Amino acid sequence: MVETRLIDGKAAAAALRQRVAAAAADLAARYATVPSLAAVLVGEDPASEIYVRSKAKATREAGLAGIEHRLPAATSEAELLRLIDTLNADPAIDGILVQLPLPPQINPQRVIEALDPAKDVDGFHPRNVGRLWSGGEALVPCTPWGALLLLRQAMGALAGADAVVIGRSNIVGKPMAALLLAENCSVTLAHSKSRDLPALARRADILVAAVGRAELVRGTWIKPGAVVIDVGINRLPGEGGKSRLVGDVAFAEAQGIAGAITPVPGGVGPMTIACLLRNTLLAACRRRGLPAPEV
Ligand code: NAD
């Protein structure tokens, strides 16, 4: 029986936010520069509203400037692209975040490709994706970067580890695989068509689940001592008509098997916003030719 450590994403995120705030204060004092993030929300998706509001709050708390653009659900793709052009051209804006999902009349890939890659703080533009895979200076997607920071904290060096990532989305799975490869892990990227997922997962020293299926990963899928990063956020009916959040990993079953695991909530989730602040700070420094702080 292994003693399973809890990886505290809340504490790690608070520490990262403090480092960003300290670096932002230093930028303001030395160069009279305040990094600014423009968040664009199209429509009234309730989950997106919550995300944008909490991102705006965290931005202000870190001493960065936040500007919100709220557009009606009927906004056309051309109108959104015009706003992106304006934000791209505005020298006062360092980061642009377009909250996904977008309404069906708008092609998200066209919007992502319209962003100035230097302001693409989500790291979704093909230039940032290419640089991530080819080892250049990229803006890296926030959730996998946050997951990597938690892994480094839990394990120290990752080189040589067998890493299995379940889920191959552009937002989480693929960039996660690129980051683990850059850390010299042997990486397997598994997905809905993978054969014998439990056997693949059992090979992993590092197991990252980014699927969106409640408790898909059972305790028996986990190699004893493995470090498990649960990216999934799934809402299930709870007691008294309330809903409860669970991850992609059966958390109770993982106890006594995993060496360490992130909880849901309180694991990867809080790291995502903290990494967005970090990316905004980095974008501001790089765009303005200032030395980028190590945060
Ligand atoms: P997605 O739907 O875009 O991708 C899911 C991936 O899982 C796909 O590649 C698919 O092939 C794979 N998949 C689906 N069913 C599978 C199965 N039965 N077996 C193996 N693979 C399967 O989702 P996403 O955007 O990558 O998000 C994944 C999860 O992470 C969701 O629960 C989402 O809410 C969560 N998420 C959390 C954060 C955060 O901040 N913590 C950020 C982004 C996403």
XYZ file of C-alpha atoms and ligand atoms in Angstrom:
339
model
C 0.000 0.000 0.000
C 1.396 3.375 -1.083
C 0.791 6.567 0.881
C -0.897 8.913 -1.604
C 0.135 12.572 -1.377
C -2.317 15.301 -2.327
C -0.974 17.833 -4.818
C -2.328 21.178 -3.635
C -3.069 23.190 -6.780
C -4.721 25.979 -4.794
C -1.553 26.686 -2.817
C 0.674 26.375 -5.914
C -1.597 28.751 -7.839
C -1.615 31.288 -4.991
C 2.201 31.195 -4.935
C 2.391 31.660 -8.723
C -0.063 34.563 -8.587
C 2.085 36.181 -5.915
C 5.196 35.785 -8.084
C 3.357 37.368 -11.027
C 2.152 40.231 -8.801
C 5.688 40.863 -7.532
C 7.070 40.869 -11.092
C 4.259 43.194 -12.242
C 5.022 45.605 -9.389
C 8.685 45.562 -10.420
C 7.757 46.317 -14.068
C 5.556 49.203 -12.959
C 8.306 50.653 -10.740
C 11.159 50.249 -13.218
C 9.530 50.806 -16.578
C 6.140 52.401 -15.754
C 4.524 49.466 -17.587
C 1.333 47.663 -16.589
C 0.638 44.467 -18.609
C -2.923 44.453 -19.886
C -5.239 41.604 -20.829
C -8.298 41.972 -23.072
C -10.913 39.248 -22.520
C -13.531 38.796 -25.236
C -16.789 37.038 -24.395
C -19.378 36.386 -27.100
C -22.851 35.414 -25.878
C -24.103 34.479 -22.410
C -22.814 30.954 -21.761
C -23.069 30.780 -17.917
C -19.821 28.799 -17.450
C -17.947 31.241 -19.716
C -19.396 34.199 -17.739
C -17.993 32.691 -14.522
C -14.572 32.044 -16.116
C -14.298 35.561 -17.539
C -15.373 37.136 -14.244
C -12.851 35.131 -12.208
C -10.098 35.837 -14.761
C -10.858 39.595 -14.530
C -10.731 39.469 -10.713
C -7.424 37.575 -10.686
C -5.985 39.992 -13.254
C -6.768 43.010 -11.064
C -5.510 41.276 -7.906
C -2.142 40.616 -9.577
C -1.819 44.322 -10.455
C -2.399 43.789 -14.191
C -4.926 45.749 -16.239
C -8.013 43.896 -17.472
C -10.380 45.018 -20.183
C -13.566 43.092 -20.995
C -15.360 43.076 -24.324
C -18.828 41.540 -24.123
C -20.525 40.941 -27.446
C -24.075 39.651 -28.085
C -24.617 35.985 -29.025
C -25.692 37.073 -32.548
C -22.296 38.705 -33.284
C -21.049 37.733 -36.747
C -17.614 36.286 -37.403
C -16.698 39.432 -39.375
C -17.600 41.658 -36.404
C -15.514 39.568 -34.023
C -12.573 39.566 -36.466
C -12.803 43.392 -36.657
C -12.540 43.593 -32.856
C -9.520 41.225 -32.927
C -7.861 43.494 -35.529
C -8.442 46.528 -33.303
C -6.992 44.751 -30.250
C -4.027 43.434 -32.290
C -3.238 47.007 -33.389
C -3.677 48.573 -29.927
C -0.183 49.036 -28.436
C -1.636 49.197 -24.905
C -2.983 45.606 -25.111
C -0.480 42.819 -24.313
C -2.749 39.773 -24.200
C -5.986 38.808 -25.931
C -8.172 36.005 -24.697
C -11.217 34.901 -26.672
C -13.378 32.789 -24.379
C -14.395 29.476 -25.979
C -16.820 28.044 -26.948
C -17.993 30.596 -29.524
C -21.536 30.628 -30.986
C -22.030 28.297 -33.987
C -21.887 31.055 -36.654
C -18.244 31.760 -35.707
C -15.376 29.466 -36.728
C -13.065 29.331 -33.669
C -9.986 28.340 -35.687
C -10.372 31.401 -37.945
C -10.569 33.608 -34.853
C -7.517 31.972 -33.249
C -5.501 32.402 -36.453
C -6.493 36.093 -36.608
C -4.831 36.796 -33.239
C -1.421 38.433 -33.118
C 0.672 35.425 -31.928
C 2.611 37.759 -29.608
C -0.678 38.561 -27.800
C -2.094 35.002 -27.909
C -1.979 34.334 -24.147
C -3.970 31.098 -24.549
C -1.175 29.727 -26.754
C -3.599 28.387 -29.394
C -2.261 30.223 -32.489
C -0.479 27.883 -34.962
C 2.742 29.884 -34.558
C 2.759 29.251 -30.788
C 1.785 25.590 -31.317
C 4.656 25.173 -33.795
C 7.133 26.860 -31.500
C 6.058 24.687 -28.573
C 6.752 21.508 -30.598
C 9.941 22.809 -32.198
C 11.453 24.255 -29.032
C 11.077 27.982 -29.772
C 9.917 30.819 -27.533
C 6.169 30.166 -27.353
C 3.206 31.283 -25.323
C 2.129 27.887 -23.930
C -1.515 26.902 -23.206
C -2.327 27.635 -19.576
C -3.853 24.361 -18.337
C -1.027 22.029 -19.448
C 1.595 24.532 -18.276
C -0.117 24.577 -14.864
C -0.175 20.768 -14.835
C 3.554 20.691 -15.659
C 4.353 23.039 -12.770
C 2.453 20.711 -10.405
C 4.347 17.695 -11.774
C 7.708 19.403 -11.301
C 6.703 20.304 -7.755
C 5.623 16.730 -6.983
C 8.504 14.890 -8.704
C 11.438 17.235 -9.289
C 13.094 16.077 -12.520
C 10.791 14.279 -14.953
C 13.443 12.997 -17.390
C 13.094 9.340 -18.386
C 9.617 8.914 -16.871
C 6.937 7.038 -18.822
C 4.126 9.563 -19.274
C 0.666 8.705 -20.541
C -1.727 11.527 -21.455
C -5.367 10.519 -22.008
C -7.126 13.034 -24.298
C -5.733 14.692 -27.421
C -7.445 18.094 -27.521
C -5.550 21.121 -28.828
C -6.214 22.859 -25.509
C -4.923 20.238 -23.080
C -3.830 16.805 -24.355
C -1.574 17.710 -27.281
C 0.291 20.602 -25.617
C 0.631 18.471 -22.458
C 2.325 15.774 -24.546
C 4.658 18.379 -26.096
C 5.632 19.732 -22.673
C 6.323 16.256 -21.264
C 8.419 15.407 -24.316
C 10.415 18.599 -23.782
C 11.026 17.365 -20.200
C 12.515 14.170 -21.705
C 9.648 11.871 -20.752
C 8.653 8.936 -23.000
C 5.185 10.076 -23.963
C 2.102 8.121 -25.014
C -0.868 10.190 -26.168
C -4.032 8.082 -25.735
C -7.551 8.928 -26.887
C -11.037 7.584 -27.530
C -9.801 5.146 -30.212
C -6.873 3.779 -28.172
C -6.910 0.026 -27.627
C -6.779 -1.298 -24.040
C -6.581 2.052 -22.271
C -6.255 0.466 -18.786
C -3.096 -1.406 -19.884
C -1.633 1.752 -21.459
C -2.391 3.770 -18.316
C -0.814 1.134 -16.040
C 2.568 1.726 -17.729
C 2.600 5.368 -16.631
C 4.878 6.893 -14.017
C 3.013 10.107 -14.888
C -0.669 9.765 -15.775
C -2.538 12.831 -17.046
C -6.295 12.479 -17.588
C -7.874 15.187 -19.781
C -10.987 13.543 -21.137
C -14.167 14.989 -19.639
C -15.615 11.592 -18.546
C -16.421 11.358 -14.839
C -14.143 8.854 -13.061
C -13.147 7.077 -16.288
C -9.740 6.196 -14.814
C -10.203 3.503 -12.164
C -7.828 2.656 -9.343
C -6.826 -0.542 -11.169
C -5.531 1.575 -14.113
C -2.916 3.273 -11.926
C 0.621 1.938 -11.484
C 1.536 1.892 -7.775
C 3.421 5.087 -6.961
C 2.452 6.928 -10.177
C 1.827 10.669 -10.098
C -1.698 11.368 -11.359
C -2.817 14.715 -12.767
C -6.581 14.941 -13.133
C -7.537 17.735 -15.527
C -11.174 16.692 -15.922
C -14.012 18.800 -14.573
C -17.314 16.929 -14.606
C -20.531 18.033 -12.937
C -22.639 15.231 -11.385
C -25.928 15.493 -9.515
C -25.194 15.809 -5.791
C -27.217 15.846 -2.573
C -30.182 18.191 -2.133
C -30.458 19.025 -5.838
C -26.965 20.562 -5.848
C -24.320 19.424 -8.299
C -20.841 18.204 -7.346
C -17.594 18.307 -9.306
C -15.581 15.176 -10.012
C -12.527 14.603 -12.140
C -11.705 12.012 -14.796
C -10.073 9.816 -12.118
C -11.911 7.803 -9.444
C -10.221 9.759 -6.652
C -11.147 7.450 -3.733
C -9.923 4.362 -5.632
C -6.597 6.066 -6.380
C -5.857 6.420 -2.642
C -3.238 3.910 -1.545
C -2.160 3.287 -5.164
C -1.077 6.627 -6.680
C 2.061 8.202 -5.255
C 0.472 11.630 -5.586
C -2.716 13.008 -7.131
C -4.395 16.335 -7.842
C -7.891 16.721 -6.349
C -10.923 18.058 -8.255
C -11.641 20.802 -7.430
C -8.451 22.387 -6.072
C -5.876 20.749 -8.373
C -5.204 21.809 -11.949
C -8.169 24.235 -12.122
C -6.679 27.069 -10.029
C -3.373 26.799 -11.926
C -5.037 27.674 -15.238
C -5.885 31.277 -14.308
C -2.537 31.778 -12.569
C -0.779 30.658 -15.780
C -2.897 33.068 -17.822
C -1.552 35.911 -15.658
C 1.964 34.580 -16.178
C 1.465 34.493 -19.956
C 0.148 38.076 -19.936
C 3.243 39.194 -18.027
C 5.553 37.315 -20.428
C 3.729 38.702 -23.493
C 4.068 42.246 -22.133
C 7.815 41.870 -21.501
C 8.543 40.210 -24.856
C 6.463 42.716 -26.874
C 8.143 45.653 -25.150
C 11.660 44.201 -25.369
C 11.999 44.058 -21.566
C 13.767 41.207 -19.719
C 11.137 38.525 -18.977
C 11.062 37.598 -15.257
C 11.340 33.951 -14.157
C 7.920 33.212 -12.662
P -12.179 17.645 -25.408
O -13.582 17.150 -25.361
O -11.779 18.663 -26.384
O -11.201 16.398 -25.586
C -11.414 15.194 -24.923
C -10.415 14.175 -25.383
O -10.669 12.965 -24.672
C -10.502 13.838 -26.863
O -9.211 13.903 -27.410
C -11.018 12.393 -26.930
O -10.332 11.606 -27.909
C -10.656 11.861 -25.560
N -11.671 10.911 -25.110
C -13.003 11.045 -25.098
N -13.587 9.940 -24.597
C -12.597 9.087 -24.303
C -12.569 7.784 -23.764
N -13.674 7.154 -23.408
N -11.358 7.209 -23.604
C -10.225 7.852 -23.934
N -10.206 9.095 -24.435
C -11.365 9.704 -24.623
O -11.881 18.114 -23.912
P -10.761 19.116 -23.304
O -11.082 20.508 -23.662
O -9.392 18.584 -23.576
O -11.084 18.941 -21.752
C -10.935 17.696 -21.104
C -11.413 17.831 -19.671
O -10.582 18.766 -19.006
C -12.835 18.353 -19.524
O -13.421 17.757 -18.389
C -12.647 19.822 -19.274
O -13.703 20.393 -18.524
C -11.369 19.801 -18.477
N -10.597 21.048 -18.553
C -10.173 21.569 -17.394
C -9.428 22.723 -17.403
C -8.936 23.280 -16.106
O -8.647 24.444 -16.000
N -8.783 22.444 -15.088
C -9.120 23.361 -18.598
C -9.547 22.781 -19.795
C -10.293 21.605 -19.757
